[in-house]
Short mmCIF file of C-alpha atoms in Angstrom, two decimals:
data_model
loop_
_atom_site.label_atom_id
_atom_site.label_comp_id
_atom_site.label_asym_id
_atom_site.label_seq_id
_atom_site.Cartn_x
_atom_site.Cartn_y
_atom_site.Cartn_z
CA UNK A 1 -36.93 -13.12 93.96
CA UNK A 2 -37.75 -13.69 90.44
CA UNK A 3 -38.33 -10.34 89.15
CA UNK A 4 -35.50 -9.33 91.52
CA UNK A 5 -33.15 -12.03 88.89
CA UNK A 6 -34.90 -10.73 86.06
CA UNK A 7 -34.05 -7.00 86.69
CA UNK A 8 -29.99 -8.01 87.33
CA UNK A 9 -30.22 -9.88 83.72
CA UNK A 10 -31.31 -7.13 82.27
CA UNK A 11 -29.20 -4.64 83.79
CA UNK A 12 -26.06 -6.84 82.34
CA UNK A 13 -27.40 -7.29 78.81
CA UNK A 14 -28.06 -3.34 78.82
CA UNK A 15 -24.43 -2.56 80.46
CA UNK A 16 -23.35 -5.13 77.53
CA UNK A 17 -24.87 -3.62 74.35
CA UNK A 18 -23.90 -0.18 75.35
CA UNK A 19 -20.17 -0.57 75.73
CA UNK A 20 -20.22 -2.67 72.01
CA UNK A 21 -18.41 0.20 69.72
CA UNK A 22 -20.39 1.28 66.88
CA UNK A 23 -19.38 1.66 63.51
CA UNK A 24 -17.43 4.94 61.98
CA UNK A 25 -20.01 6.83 60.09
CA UNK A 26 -18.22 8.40 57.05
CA UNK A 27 -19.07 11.44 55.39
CA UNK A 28 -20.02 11.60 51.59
CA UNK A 29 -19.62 14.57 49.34
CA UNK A 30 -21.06 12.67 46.28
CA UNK A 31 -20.37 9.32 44.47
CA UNK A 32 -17.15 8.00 43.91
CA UNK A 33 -15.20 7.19 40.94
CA UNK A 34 -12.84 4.28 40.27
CA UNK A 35 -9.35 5.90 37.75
CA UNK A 36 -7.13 3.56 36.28
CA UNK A 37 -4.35 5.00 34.56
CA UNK A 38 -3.44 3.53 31.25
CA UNK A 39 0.15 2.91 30.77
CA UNK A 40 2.13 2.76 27.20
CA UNK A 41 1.85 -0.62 27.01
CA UNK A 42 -2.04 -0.66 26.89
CA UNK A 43 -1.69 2.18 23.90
CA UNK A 44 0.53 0.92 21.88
CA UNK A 45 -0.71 -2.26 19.83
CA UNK A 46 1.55 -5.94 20.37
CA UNK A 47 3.63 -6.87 17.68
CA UNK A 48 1.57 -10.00 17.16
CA UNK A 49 -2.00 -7.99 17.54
CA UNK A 50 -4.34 -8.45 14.87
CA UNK A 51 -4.72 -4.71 14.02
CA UNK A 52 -0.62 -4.80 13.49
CA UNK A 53 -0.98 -7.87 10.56
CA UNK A 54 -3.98 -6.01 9.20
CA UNK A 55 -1.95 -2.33 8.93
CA UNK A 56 0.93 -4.73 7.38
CA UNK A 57 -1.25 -6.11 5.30
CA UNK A 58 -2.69 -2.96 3.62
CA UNK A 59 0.60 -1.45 3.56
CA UNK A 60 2.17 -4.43 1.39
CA UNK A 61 -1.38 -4.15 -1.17
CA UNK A 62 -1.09 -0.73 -1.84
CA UNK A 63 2.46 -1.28 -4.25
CA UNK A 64 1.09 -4.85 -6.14
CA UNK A 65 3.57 -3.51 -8.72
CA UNK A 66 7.44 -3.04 -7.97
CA UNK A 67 9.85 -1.82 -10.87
CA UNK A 68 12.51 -4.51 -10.46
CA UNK A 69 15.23 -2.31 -12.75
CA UNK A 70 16.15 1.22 -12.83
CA UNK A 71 14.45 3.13 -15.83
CA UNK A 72 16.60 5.02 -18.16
CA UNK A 73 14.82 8.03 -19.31
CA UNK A 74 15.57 11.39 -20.85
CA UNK A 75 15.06 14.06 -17.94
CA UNK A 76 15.33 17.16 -18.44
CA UNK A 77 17.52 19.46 -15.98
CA UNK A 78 17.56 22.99 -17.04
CA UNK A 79 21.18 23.38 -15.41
CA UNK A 80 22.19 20.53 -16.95
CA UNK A 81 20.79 19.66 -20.18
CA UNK A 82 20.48 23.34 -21.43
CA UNK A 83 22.83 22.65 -24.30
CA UNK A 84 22.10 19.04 -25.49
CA UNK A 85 18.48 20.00 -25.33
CA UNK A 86 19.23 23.10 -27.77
CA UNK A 87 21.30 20.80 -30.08
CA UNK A 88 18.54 18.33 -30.20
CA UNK A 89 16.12 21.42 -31.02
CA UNK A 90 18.51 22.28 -33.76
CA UNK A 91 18.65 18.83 -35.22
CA UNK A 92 15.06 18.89 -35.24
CA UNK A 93 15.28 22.26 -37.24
CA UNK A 94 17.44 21.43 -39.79
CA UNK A 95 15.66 18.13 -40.42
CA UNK A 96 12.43 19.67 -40.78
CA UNK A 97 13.91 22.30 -43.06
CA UNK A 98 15.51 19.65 -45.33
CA UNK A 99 12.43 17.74 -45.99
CA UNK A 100 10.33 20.94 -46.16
CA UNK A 101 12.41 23.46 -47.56
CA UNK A 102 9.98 25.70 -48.62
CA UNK A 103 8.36 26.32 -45.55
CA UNK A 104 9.24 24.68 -41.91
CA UNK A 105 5.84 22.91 -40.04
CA UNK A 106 5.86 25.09 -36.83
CA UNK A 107 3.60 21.95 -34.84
CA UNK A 108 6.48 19.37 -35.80
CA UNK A 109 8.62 21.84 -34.17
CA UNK A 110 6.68 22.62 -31.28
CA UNK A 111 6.60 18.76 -30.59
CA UNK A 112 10.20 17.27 -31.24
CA UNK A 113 11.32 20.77 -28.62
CA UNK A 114 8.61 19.62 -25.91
CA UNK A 115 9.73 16.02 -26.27
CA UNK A 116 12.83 16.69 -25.23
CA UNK A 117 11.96 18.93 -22.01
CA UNK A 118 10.17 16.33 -19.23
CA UNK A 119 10.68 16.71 -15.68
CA UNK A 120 11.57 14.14 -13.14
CA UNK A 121 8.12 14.59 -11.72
CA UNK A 122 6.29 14.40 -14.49
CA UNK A 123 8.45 11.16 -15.39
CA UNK A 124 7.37 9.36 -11.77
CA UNK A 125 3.78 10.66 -12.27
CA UNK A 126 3.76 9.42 -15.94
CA UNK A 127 5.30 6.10 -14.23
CA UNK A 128 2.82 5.73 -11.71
CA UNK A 129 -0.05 5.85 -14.26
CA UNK A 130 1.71 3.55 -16.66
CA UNK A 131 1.86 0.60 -13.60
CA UNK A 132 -1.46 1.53 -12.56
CA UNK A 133 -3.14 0.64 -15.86
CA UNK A 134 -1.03 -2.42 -15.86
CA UNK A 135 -2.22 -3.52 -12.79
CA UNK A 136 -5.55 -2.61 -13.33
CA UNK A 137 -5.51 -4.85 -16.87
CA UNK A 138 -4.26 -7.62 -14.55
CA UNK A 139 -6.78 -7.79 -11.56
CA UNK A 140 -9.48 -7.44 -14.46
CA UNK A 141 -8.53 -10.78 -15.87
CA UNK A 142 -7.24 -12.33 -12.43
CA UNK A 143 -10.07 -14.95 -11.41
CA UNK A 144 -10.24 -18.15 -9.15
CA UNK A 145 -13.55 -20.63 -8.45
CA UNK A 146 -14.10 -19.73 -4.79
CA UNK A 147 -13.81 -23.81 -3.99
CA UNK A 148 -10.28 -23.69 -4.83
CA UNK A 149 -9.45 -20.49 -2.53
CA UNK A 150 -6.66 -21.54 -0.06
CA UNK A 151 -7.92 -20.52 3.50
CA UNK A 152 -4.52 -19.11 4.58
CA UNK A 153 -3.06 -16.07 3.04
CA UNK A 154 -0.44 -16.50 0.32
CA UNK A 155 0.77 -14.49 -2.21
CA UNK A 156 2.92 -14.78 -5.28
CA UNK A 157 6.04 -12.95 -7.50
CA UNK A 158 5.47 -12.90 -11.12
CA UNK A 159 8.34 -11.02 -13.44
CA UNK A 160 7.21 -9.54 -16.29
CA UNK A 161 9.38 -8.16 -19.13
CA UNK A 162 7.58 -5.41 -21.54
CA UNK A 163 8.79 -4.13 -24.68
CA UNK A 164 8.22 -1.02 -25.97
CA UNK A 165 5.64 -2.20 -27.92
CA UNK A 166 3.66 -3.48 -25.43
CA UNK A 167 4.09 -6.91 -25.57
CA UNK A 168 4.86 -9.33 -23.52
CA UNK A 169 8.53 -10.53 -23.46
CA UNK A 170 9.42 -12.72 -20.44
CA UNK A 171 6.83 -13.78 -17.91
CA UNK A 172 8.03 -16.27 -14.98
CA UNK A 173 7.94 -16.90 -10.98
CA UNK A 174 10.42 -14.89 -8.24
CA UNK A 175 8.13 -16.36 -5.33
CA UNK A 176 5.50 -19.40 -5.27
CA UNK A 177 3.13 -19.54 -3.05
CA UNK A 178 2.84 -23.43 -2.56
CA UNK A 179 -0.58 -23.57 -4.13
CA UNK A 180 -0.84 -24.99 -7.87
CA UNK A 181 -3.84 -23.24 -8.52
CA UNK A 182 -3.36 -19.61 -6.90
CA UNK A 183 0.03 -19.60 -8.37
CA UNK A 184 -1.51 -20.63 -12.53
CA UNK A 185 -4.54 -18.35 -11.93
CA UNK A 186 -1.92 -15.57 -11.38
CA UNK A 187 0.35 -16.50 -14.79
CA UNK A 188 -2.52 -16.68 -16.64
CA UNK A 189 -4.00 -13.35 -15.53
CA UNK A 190 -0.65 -11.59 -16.71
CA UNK A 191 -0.69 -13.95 -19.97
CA UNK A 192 -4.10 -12.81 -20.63
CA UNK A 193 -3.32 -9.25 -20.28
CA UNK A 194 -0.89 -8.69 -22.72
CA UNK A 195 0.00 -6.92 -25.10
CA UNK A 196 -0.16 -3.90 -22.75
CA UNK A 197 -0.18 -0.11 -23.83
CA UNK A 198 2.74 1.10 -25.49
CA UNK A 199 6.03 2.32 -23.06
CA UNK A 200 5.92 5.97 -22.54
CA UNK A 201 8.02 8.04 -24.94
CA UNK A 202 10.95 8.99 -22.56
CA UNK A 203 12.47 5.50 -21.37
CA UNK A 204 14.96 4.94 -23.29
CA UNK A 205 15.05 1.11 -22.88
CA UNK A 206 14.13 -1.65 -25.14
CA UNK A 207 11.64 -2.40 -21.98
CA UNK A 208 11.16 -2.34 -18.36
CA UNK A 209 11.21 -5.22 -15.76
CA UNK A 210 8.51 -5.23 -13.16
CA UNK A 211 7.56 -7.40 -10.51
CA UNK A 212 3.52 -8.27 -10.05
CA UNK A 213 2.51 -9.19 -6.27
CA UNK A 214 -0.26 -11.41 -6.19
CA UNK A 215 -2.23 -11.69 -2.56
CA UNK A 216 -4.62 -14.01 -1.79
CA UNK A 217 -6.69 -10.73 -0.14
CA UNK A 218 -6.97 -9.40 -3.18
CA UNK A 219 -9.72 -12.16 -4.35
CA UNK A 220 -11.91 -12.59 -1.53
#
């Protein structure tokens, strides 16, 4: 009777485990990869993103120097200026022949006729190296003890009139920065540049008006 019990239990369990379903088996051609496509938003950088302030930043330090008025200079335009620049050469000619009557100096010549003929591209290149070298003279004598360094980053406007001597002929503030000491370091720097190198030939002005940019970046 009790193997006769024992056989019907496990008849049951066996009936049991075989009508369980099994799991799916799924077929595998090699491993799988997870894509996630990348959307414009993810490429393009937020407006308040540190890489955006730092591009800004750079951008705004590469032009420390801004001409704040128009230069008048003597360009010459061969369309244009053809006959003024031949009346000029003639001016020169009978000048030189007055003073030197017996014979003309050919390299006096030569120079008050090239004098007269500059491009406008030679005038911005000639313009770009005269701002460079002022800004150069400037950062050279622009210091600040570290322990007074503001944390933040400021900046600060300095006008700066120069005559065509050189020297310095108005010097004052378009922006402050709100720091006492950043803002005299800068003054002084421009203070102790001057005099500065002589204008270029060509601008016809008593002097030019630039604007110096002072950053905070600039000293750390």
């Amino acid at each position: 009777m009790i193997f006769l019990s024992l056989a019907v239990h496990l008849l049951v369990i066996t009936i049991i485990l075989v009508s369980i379903p099994t799991t799916s088996r799924h077929l595998t051609f090699g491993p799988a990869y997870s894509v996630q496509l990348v959307g414009s938003e993810v490429i393009l950088p937020n407006n308040n993103s540190s890489l955006l302030k730092e591009i800004l930043k750079t951008n705004e330090a590469a032009n420390p120097v801004i001409i704040k008025r128009k230069i008048t200079s003597n360009v010459f335009t061969p369309a244009k200026n053809q006959e003024i620049s031949k009346l000029n050469i003639e001016k020169a000619v009978s000048a030189i022949r007055q003073t030197h009557r017996d014979k003309p100096d050919t390299s006096t010549l030569a120079s008050a006729a090239s004098q007269t003929k500059i491009s406008e591209s030679e005038i911005n290149a000639q313009t770009k190296e005269y701002i460079g070298v002022v800004w150069s003279r400037v950062k050279k004598n622009w210091t600040m003890p570290q322990a007074l360094m503001p944390k933040e980053n400021i900046e600060t406007i300095i006008d700066v009139k120069i005559s065509r001597s050189g020297t310095l002929e108005y010097v004052g503030f378009e922006k402050r920065s709100g720091n006492r000491y950043f803002d005299d370091s800068a003054l002084r720097a421009v203070k102790k540049s001057s005099p500065f190198p002589p204008l270029p030939y060509w601008i016809m002005d008593k002097n030019i008006e630039i604007g110096i940019r002072f950053h905070s970046e600039e000293l750390r």
